[in-house]
Short mmCIF file of C-alpha atoms in Angstrom, two decimals:
data_model
loop_
_atom_site.label_atom_id
_atom_site.label_comp_id
_atom_site.label_asym_id
_atom_site.label_seq_id
_atom_site.Cartn_x
_atom_site.Cartn_y
_atom_site.Cartn_z
CA GLN A 1 3.38 20.05 5.02
CA SER A 2 0.40 17.94 3.81
CA ASN A 3 -1.65 19.99 2.18
CA ASN A 4 -4.54 17.44 3.11
CA ARG A 5 -5.90 18.28 6.86
CA LYS A 6 -4.23 20.71 8.33
CA ARG A 7 -3.57 21.27 12.12
CA SER A 8 -6.29 23.01 13.70
CA PRO A 9 -6.39 25.60 15.54
CA LEU A 10 -4.75 28.03 12.46
CA LYS A 11 -4.68 24.99 9.84
CA ASP A 12 -2.73 27.05 7.58
CA GLY A 13 0.25 23.73 7.83
CA LEU A 14 3.43 22.80 9.79
CA PRO A 15 6.65 23.76 6.76
CA THR A 16 9.94 23.06 7.32
CA LEU A 17 10.56 26.12 5.78
CA GLU A 18 8.96 29.36 5.79
CA ASP A 19 8.95 29.10 1.75
CA HIS A 20 7.31 25.99 1.64
CA ARG A 21 4.27 26.64 3.17
CA GLY A 22 1.33 25.68 0.64
CA VAL A 23 4.24 23.72 -1.73
CA GLY A 24 3.48 20.30 -2.50
CA VAL A 25 5.07 17.82 -0.27
CA ARG A 26 7.07 16.54 -2.83
CA ASP A 27 8.51 20.17 -3.79
CA ALA A 28 8.60 20.90 -0.14
CA ALA A 29 10.54 17.45 0.35
CA ASN A 30 12.64 17.71 -3.03
CA HIS A 31 14.49 21.02 -1.86
CA LEU A 32 15.30 19.99 2.30
CA PHE A 33 16.77 17.10 -0.04
CA ALA A 34 18.83 19.57 -2.66
CA LEU A 35 19.91 21.28 0.46
CA GLY A 36 20.78 18.17 1.63
CA ASN A 37 18.95 16.13 4.91
CA LYS A 38 18.65 12.67 4.65
CA SER A 39 14.97 12.22 5.58
CA VAL A 40 12.06 14.35 5.23
CA PHE A 41 8.84 13.83 8.12
CA ILE A 42 4.89 15.42 7.40
CA GLY A 43 4.22 17.74 10.31
CA ASP A 44 0.16 18.04 9.60
CA SER A 45 -1.91 14.23 10.29
CA LEU A 46 -3.56 12.68 7.84
CA PRO A 47 -1.80 13.13 4.26
CA SER A 48 -3.48 12.05 1.59
CA ILE A 49 -2.24 8.47 -0.23
CA ASP A 50 -1.16 10.42 -3.73
CA GLU A 51 0.85 12.65 -1.38
CA LEU A 52 2.22 9.63 0.65
CA LYS A 53 2.92 7.84 -2.66
CA ASP A 54 4.99 10.95 -3.96
CA LEU A 55 7.30 11.02 -0.94
CA ALA A 56 8.25 7.25 -1.77
CA ASN A 57 9.19 8.04 -4.67
CA LEU A 58 11.59 10.33 -5.03
CA ASP A 59 15.09 9.19 -4.10
CA PRO A 60 16.96 11.62 -1.87
CA LYS A 61 19.70 11.45 -4.11
CA VAL A 62 18.34 13.48 -6.94
CA ILE A 63 16.90 16.56 -7.43
CA GLU A 64 14.32 16.98 -9.40
CA LEU A 65 13.92 20.56 -11.14
CA ASP A 66 10.84 21.55 -12.50
CA ILE A 67 11.48 23.92 -16.44
CA ASN A 68 9.90 26.31 -18.52
CA VAL A 69 11.75 24.93 -21.49
CA LYS A 70 11.83 27.46 -24.67
CA THR A 71 11.80 24.99 -27.72
CA ASN A 72 9.94 22.62 -29.54
CA SER A 73 13.72 20.23 -30.20
CA GLU A 74 12.59 16.95 -30.15
CA VAL A 75 16.84 16.79 -29.02
CA ILE A 76 16.77 18.98 -26.85
CA ILE A 77 13.52 18.37 -24.45
CA ARG A 78 15.58 13.86 -25.21
CA LEU A 79 18.23 15.81 -23.73
CA LEU A 80 15.79 17.54 -20.31
CA SER A 81 14.02 14.45 -20.07
CA GLU A 82 17.85 12.73 -18.88
CA THR A 83 19.18 12.04 -15.29
CA TYR A 84 22.81 13.86 -14.69
CA THR A 85 25.60 14.07 -12.82
CA ALA A 86 27.94 16.57 -11.48
CA ARG A 87 31.09 16.62 -12.60
CA THR A 88 33.34 15.99 -10.19
CA ASP A 89 35.93 18.25 -11.87
CA GLU A 90 33.55 21.08 -10.57
CA ALA A 91 33.52 24.19 -12.79
CA ARG A 92 33.09 27.86 -10.43
CA ASP A 93 30.20 29.38 -12.58
CA ALA A 94 28.21 26.26 -13.47
CA ILE A 95 27.06 22.98 -12.46
CA ARG A 96 28.12 21.16 -15.50
CA ALA A 97 25.94 17.68 -16.15
CA SER A 98 28.58 14.74 -17.19
CA GLU A 99 26.38 12.65 -19.36
CA SER A 100 24.92 15.18 -21.61
CA ARG A 101 27.48 15.31 -24.67
CA LEU A 102 27.49 10.98 -24.31
CA LEU A 103 23.84 11.27 -24.87
CA LEU A 104 23.94 13.67 -27.82
CA ASN A 105 24.42 10.77 -29.82
CA GLY A 106 25.54 12.20 -33.28
CA ASP A 107 22.50 15.05 -33.65
CA THR A 108 23.18 18.53 -33.37
CA ILE A 109 21.73 21.41 -31.40
CA GLU A 110 21.44 24.14 -33.47
CA PRO A 111 22.13 28.09 -32.01
CA PHE A 112 17.99 29.27 -30.39
CA ASN A 113 17.74 31.67 -27.60
CA THR A 114 21.65 32.82 -27.19
CA THR A 115 20.85 35.79 -25.33
CA SER A 116 22.82 36.76 -21.98
CA LYS A 117 22.67 33.68 -18.93
CA GLU A 118 21.27 34.94 -15.34
CA TYR A 119 21.85 32.94 -12.54
CA GLY A 120 19.92 29.72 -12.09
CA ASP A 121 18.97 29.36 -16.35
CA ILE A 122 20.59 25.68 -18.04
CA SER A 123 22.23 26.27 -20.59
CA ILE A 124 23.19 23.83 -23.47
CA ASP A 125 26.76 24.45 -26.39
CA ASN A 126 25.41 24.73 -29.58
CA LYS A 127 26.67 23.70 -32.82
CA ASN A 128 28.74 26.67 -32.85
CA TYR A 129 30.98 26.23 -29.76
CA MET A 130 31.86 22.32 -32.03
CA ARG A 131 33.63 19.85 -29.30
CA TYR A 132 31.41 20.88 -26.89
CA MET A 133 27.99 20.81 -28.41
CA GLY A 134 25.41 19.47 -26.41
CA GLU A 135 26.79 21.22 -22.39
CA LEU A 136 25.25 20.92 -20.41
CA GLN A 137 24.67 23.62 -17.35
CA ILE A 138 23.37 24.45 -14.17
CA LEU A 139 24.01 28.57 -13.78
CA LYS A 140 26.09 30.06 -10.50
CA ILE A 141 27.22 33.44 -11.63
CA ASN A 142 25.16 35.66 -14.61
CA GLN A 143 27.30 35.88 -18.11
CA SER A 144 26.82 37.60 -21.07
CA GLU A 145 25.34 36.67 -24.39
CA ASP A 146 27.59 34.34 -25.50
CA PHE A 147 26.33 32.41 -29.41
CA ARG A 148 27.30 29.12 -28.77
CA THR A 149 25.36 28.14 -25.96
CA ASN A 150 21.46 28.17 -26.15
CA ILE A 151 19.60 28.54 -22.59
CA VAL A 152 17.20 26.64 -22.43
#
């Protein structure tokens, strides 16, 4: 739905999913692409130029995540700003990034926020996990606390 000029007479928007009502065009389209949709249409007439630009700049093959980072670590922030692909050897409990350990470039990840982990958390293994340091994952299940893994 466009948030620029909503359709009469209700002017409540016309989202594809009810959860998208009031959500920006970019976030709604990104979610639809993540669900496997190949294309996205705006139901409300007259989207704004900014909304059209946002849609034009989205890559349906890339899922963008907005996250609240729980650290000031430059290494972690740098790693989180990269684009990743999911490993082909799929894990039961997490979506694992293929490139994260390679992108570490010799930096060290210190332990922080090693609390219990919840579904949807993004974790990165710290120096206590030795050769797995830098392993970046999105959790599919809740997991118990582990001093080797940081929640970012």
